[in-house]
XYZ file of N, CA, C and O in Angstrom:
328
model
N 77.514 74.743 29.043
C 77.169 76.018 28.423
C 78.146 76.329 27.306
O 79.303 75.915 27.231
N 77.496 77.143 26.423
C 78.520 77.606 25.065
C 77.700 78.683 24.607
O 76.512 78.922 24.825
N 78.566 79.295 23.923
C 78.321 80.348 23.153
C 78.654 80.225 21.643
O 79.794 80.228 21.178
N 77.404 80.108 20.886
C 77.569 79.701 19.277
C 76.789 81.038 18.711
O 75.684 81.554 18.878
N 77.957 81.306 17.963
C 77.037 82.210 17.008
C 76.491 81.790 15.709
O 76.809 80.812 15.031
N 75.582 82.732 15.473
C 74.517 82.273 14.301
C 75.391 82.244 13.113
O 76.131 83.220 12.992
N 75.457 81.352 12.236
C 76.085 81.277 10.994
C 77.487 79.694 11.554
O 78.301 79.350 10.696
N 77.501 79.228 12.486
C 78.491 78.515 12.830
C 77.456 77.514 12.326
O 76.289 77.755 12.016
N 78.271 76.035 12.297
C 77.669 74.776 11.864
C 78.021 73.400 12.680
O 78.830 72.683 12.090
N 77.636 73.006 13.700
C 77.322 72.459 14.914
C 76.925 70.657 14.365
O 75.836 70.402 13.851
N 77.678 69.897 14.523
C 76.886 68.099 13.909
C 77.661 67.951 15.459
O 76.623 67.933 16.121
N 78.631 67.846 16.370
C 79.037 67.282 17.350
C 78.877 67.943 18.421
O 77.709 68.300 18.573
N 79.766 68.336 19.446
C 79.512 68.128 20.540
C 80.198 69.260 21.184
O 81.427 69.194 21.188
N 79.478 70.600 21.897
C 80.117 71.778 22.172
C 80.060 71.920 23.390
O 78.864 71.747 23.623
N 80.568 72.126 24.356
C 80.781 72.726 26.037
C 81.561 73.580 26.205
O 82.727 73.594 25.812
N 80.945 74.462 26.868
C 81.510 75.609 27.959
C 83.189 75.904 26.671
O 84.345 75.509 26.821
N 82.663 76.595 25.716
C 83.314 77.059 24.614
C 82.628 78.362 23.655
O 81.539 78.833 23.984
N 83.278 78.811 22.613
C 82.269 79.937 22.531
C 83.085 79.507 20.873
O 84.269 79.218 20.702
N 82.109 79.587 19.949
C 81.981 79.387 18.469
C 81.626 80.374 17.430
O 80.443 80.689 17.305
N 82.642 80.957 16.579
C 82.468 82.455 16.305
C 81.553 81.596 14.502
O 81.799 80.498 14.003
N 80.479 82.752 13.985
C 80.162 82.408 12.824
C 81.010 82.169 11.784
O 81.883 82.955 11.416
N 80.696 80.728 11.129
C 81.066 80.777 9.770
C 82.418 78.884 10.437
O 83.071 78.042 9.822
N 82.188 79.108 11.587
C 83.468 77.893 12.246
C 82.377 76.482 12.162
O 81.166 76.646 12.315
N 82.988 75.071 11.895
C 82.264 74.325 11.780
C 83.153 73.029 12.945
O 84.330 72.778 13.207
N 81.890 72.515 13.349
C 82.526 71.421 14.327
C 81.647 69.921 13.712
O 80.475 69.634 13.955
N 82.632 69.130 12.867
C 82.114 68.094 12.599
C 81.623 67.145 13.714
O 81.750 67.352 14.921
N 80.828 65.672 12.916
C 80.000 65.192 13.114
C 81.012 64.230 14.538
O 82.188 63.962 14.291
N 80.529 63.894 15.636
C 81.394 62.664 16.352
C 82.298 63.703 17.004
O 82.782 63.277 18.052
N 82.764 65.282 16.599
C 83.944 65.819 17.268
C 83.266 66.420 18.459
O 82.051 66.484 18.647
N 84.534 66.989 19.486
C 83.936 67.028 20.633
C 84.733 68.301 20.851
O 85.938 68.058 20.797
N 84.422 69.749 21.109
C 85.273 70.530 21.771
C 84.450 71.038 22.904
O 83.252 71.284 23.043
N 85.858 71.137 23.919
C 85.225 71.935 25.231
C 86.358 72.664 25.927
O 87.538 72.314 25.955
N 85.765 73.819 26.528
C 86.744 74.777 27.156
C 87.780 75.903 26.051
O 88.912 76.270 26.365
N 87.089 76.287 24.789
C 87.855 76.270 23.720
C 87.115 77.449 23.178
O 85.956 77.717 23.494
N 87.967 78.251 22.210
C 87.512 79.475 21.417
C 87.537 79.154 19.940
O 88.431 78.327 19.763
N 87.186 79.331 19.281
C 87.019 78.890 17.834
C 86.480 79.713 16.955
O 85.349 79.672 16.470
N 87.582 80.677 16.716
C 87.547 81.647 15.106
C 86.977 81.044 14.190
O 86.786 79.865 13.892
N 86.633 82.409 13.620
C 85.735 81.998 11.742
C 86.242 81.592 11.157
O 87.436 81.867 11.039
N 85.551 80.571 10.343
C 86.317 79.856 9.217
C 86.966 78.502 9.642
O 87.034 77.478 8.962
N 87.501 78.742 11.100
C 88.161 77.198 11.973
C 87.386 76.097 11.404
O 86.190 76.263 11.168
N 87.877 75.161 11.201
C 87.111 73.632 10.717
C 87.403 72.309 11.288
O 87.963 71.382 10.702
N 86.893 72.323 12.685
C 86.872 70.644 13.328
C 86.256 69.696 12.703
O 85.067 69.959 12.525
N 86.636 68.574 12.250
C 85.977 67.530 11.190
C 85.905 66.531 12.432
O 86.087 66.572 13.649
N 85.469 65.441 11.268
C 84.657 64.403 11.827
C 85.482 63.746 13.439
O 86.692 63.522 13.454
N 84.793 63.568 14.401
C 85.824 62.755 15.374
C 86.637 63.240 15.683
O 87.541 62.474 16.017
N 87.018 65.038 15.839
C 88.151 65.777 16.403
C 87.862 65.785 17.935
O 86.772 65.642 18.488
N 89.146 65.996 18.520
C 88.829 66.134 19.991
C 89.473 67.777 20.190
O 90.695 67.783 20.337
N 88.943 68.861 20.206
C 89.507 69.862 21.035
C 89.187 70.436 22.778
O 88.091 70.388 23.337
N 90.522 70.977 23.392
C 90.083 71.147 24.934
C 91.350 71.699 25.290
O 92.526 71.351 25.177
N 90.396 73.189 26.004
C 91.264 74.026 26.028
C 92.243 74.928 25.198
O 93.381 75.352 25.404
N 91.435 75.036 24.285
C 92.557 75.679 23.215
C 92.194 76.630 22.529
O 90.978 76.749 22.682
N 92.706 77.619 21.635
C 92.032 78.798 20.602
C 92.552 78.401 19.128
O 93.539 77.740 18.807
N 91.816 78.863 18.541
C 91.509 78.214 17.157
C 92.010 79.037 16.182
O 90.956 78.987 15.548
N 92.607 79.658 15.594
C 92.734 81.137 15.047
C 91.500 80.610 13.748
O 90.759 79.636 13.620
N 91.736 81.625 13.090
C 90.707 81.940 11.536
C 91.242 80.931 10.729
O 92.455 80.851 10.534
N 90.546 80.265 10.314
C 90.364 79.146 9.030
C 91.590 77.973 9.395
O 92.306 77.259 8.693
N 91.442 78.158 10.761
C 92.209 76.737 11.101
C 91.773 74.913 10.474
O 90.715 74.837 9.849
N 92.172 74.262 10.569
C 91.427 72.734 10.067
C 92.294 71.599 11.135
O 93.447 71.171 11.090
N 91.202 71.365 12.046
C 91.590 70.092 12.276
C 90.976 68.723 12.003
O 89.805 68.434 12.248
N 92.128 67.700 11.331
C 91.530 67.106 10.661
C 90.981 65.957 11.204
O 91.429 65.780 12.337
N 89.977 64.867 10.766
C 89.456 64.389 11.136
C 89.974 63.261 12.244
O 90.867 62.525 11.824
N 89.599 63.072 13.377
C 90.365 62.085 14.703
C 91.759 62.595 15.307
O 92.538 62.003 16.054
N 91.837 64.000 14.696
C 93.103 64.570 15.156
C 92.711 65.233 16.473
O 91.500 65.370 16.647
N 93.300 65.543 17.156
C 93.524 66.215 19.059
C 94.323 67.368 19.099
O 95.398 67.429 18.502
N 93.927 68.154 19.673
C 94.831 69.532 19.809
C 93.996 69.571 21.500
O 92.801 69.784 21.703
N 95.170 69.266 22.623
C 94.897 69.407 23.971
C 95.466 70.249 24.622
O 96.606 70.486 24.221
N 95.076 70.909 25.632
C 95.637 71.870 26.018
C 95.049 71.594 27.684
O 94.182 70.786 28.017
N 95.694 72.381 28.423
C 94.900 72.185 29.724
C 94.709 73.694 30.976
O 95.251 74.789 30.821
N 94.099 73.425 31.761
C 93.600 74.539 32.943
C 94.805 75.213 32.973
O 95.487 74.809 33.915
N 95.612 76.509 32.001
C 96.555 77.494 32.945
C 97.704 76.914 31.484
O 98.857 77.338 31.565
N 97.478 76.295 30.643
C 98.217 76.069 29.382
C 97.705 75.984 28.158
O 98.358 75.231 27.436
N 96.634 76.551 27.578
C 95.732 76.838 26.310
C 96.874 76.335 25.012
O 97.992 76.801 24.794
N 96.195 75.300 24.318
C 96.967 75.271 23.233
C 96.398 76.324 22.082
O 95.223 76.344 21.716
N 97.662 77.380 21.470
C 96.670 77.769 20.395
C 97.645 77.455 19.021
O 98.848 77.225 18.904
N 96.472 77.564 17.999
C 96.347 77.105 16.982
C 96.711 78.141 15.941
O 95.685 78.749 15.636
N 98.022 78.693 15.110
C 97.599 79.830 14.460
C 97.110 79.647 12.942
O 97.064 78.715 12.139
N 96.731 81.151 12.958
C 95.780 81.224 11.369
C 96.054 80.269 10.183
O 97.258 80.072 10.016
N 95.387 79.747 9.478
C 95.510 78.729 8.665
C 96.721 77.532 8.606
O 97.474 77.028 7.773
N 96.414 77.425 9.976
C 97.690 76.343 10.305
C 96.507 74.825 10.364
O 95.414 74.881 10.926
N 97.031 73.598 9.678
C 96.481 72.498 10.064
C 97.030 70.971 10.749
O 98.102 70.422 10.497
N 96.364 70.669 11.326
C 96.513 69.749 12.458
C 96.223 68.423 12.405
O 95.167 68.197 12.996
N 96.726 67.456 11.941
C 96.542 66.207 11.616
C 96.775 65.683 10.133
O 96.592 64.496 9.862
């Protein structure tokens, strides 16, 4: 299950996560268990899990931001990752 809002842009792979409009999850990437602010940008082959995304984050393509059950990695605002 997920929660995508309208205006988000979806090519990979979303679970039990919630996707605010305007956030994009490239093609091959995979997030689950994860919050993902507007503007956030998972590219091609990202792995996110468990984590929050702030606003116009970028992770870049085959990059990982892991986090786990009771340790959320978060991500702040226009910070990038890979």
């Amino acid at each position: 299950r997920a929660m995508i809002s309208e205006g988000a842009k979806i090519l990979g792979e979303v679970e039990h996560s919630v996707i605010f409009s305007g956030a994009s999850v490239g093609k091959g990437a995979k997030v689950t268990n994860s919050v993902i602010f507007p503007g956030a940008k998972i590219e091609d082959g990202a792995v996110v899990d468990y984590a929050i995304l702030a606003q116009d984050v970028t992770i870049k393509p085959g990059a990982q931001v892991i986090g786990k059950e009771g340790e959320i990695s978060v991500i702040a605002e226009g910070e990038v990752v890979g």
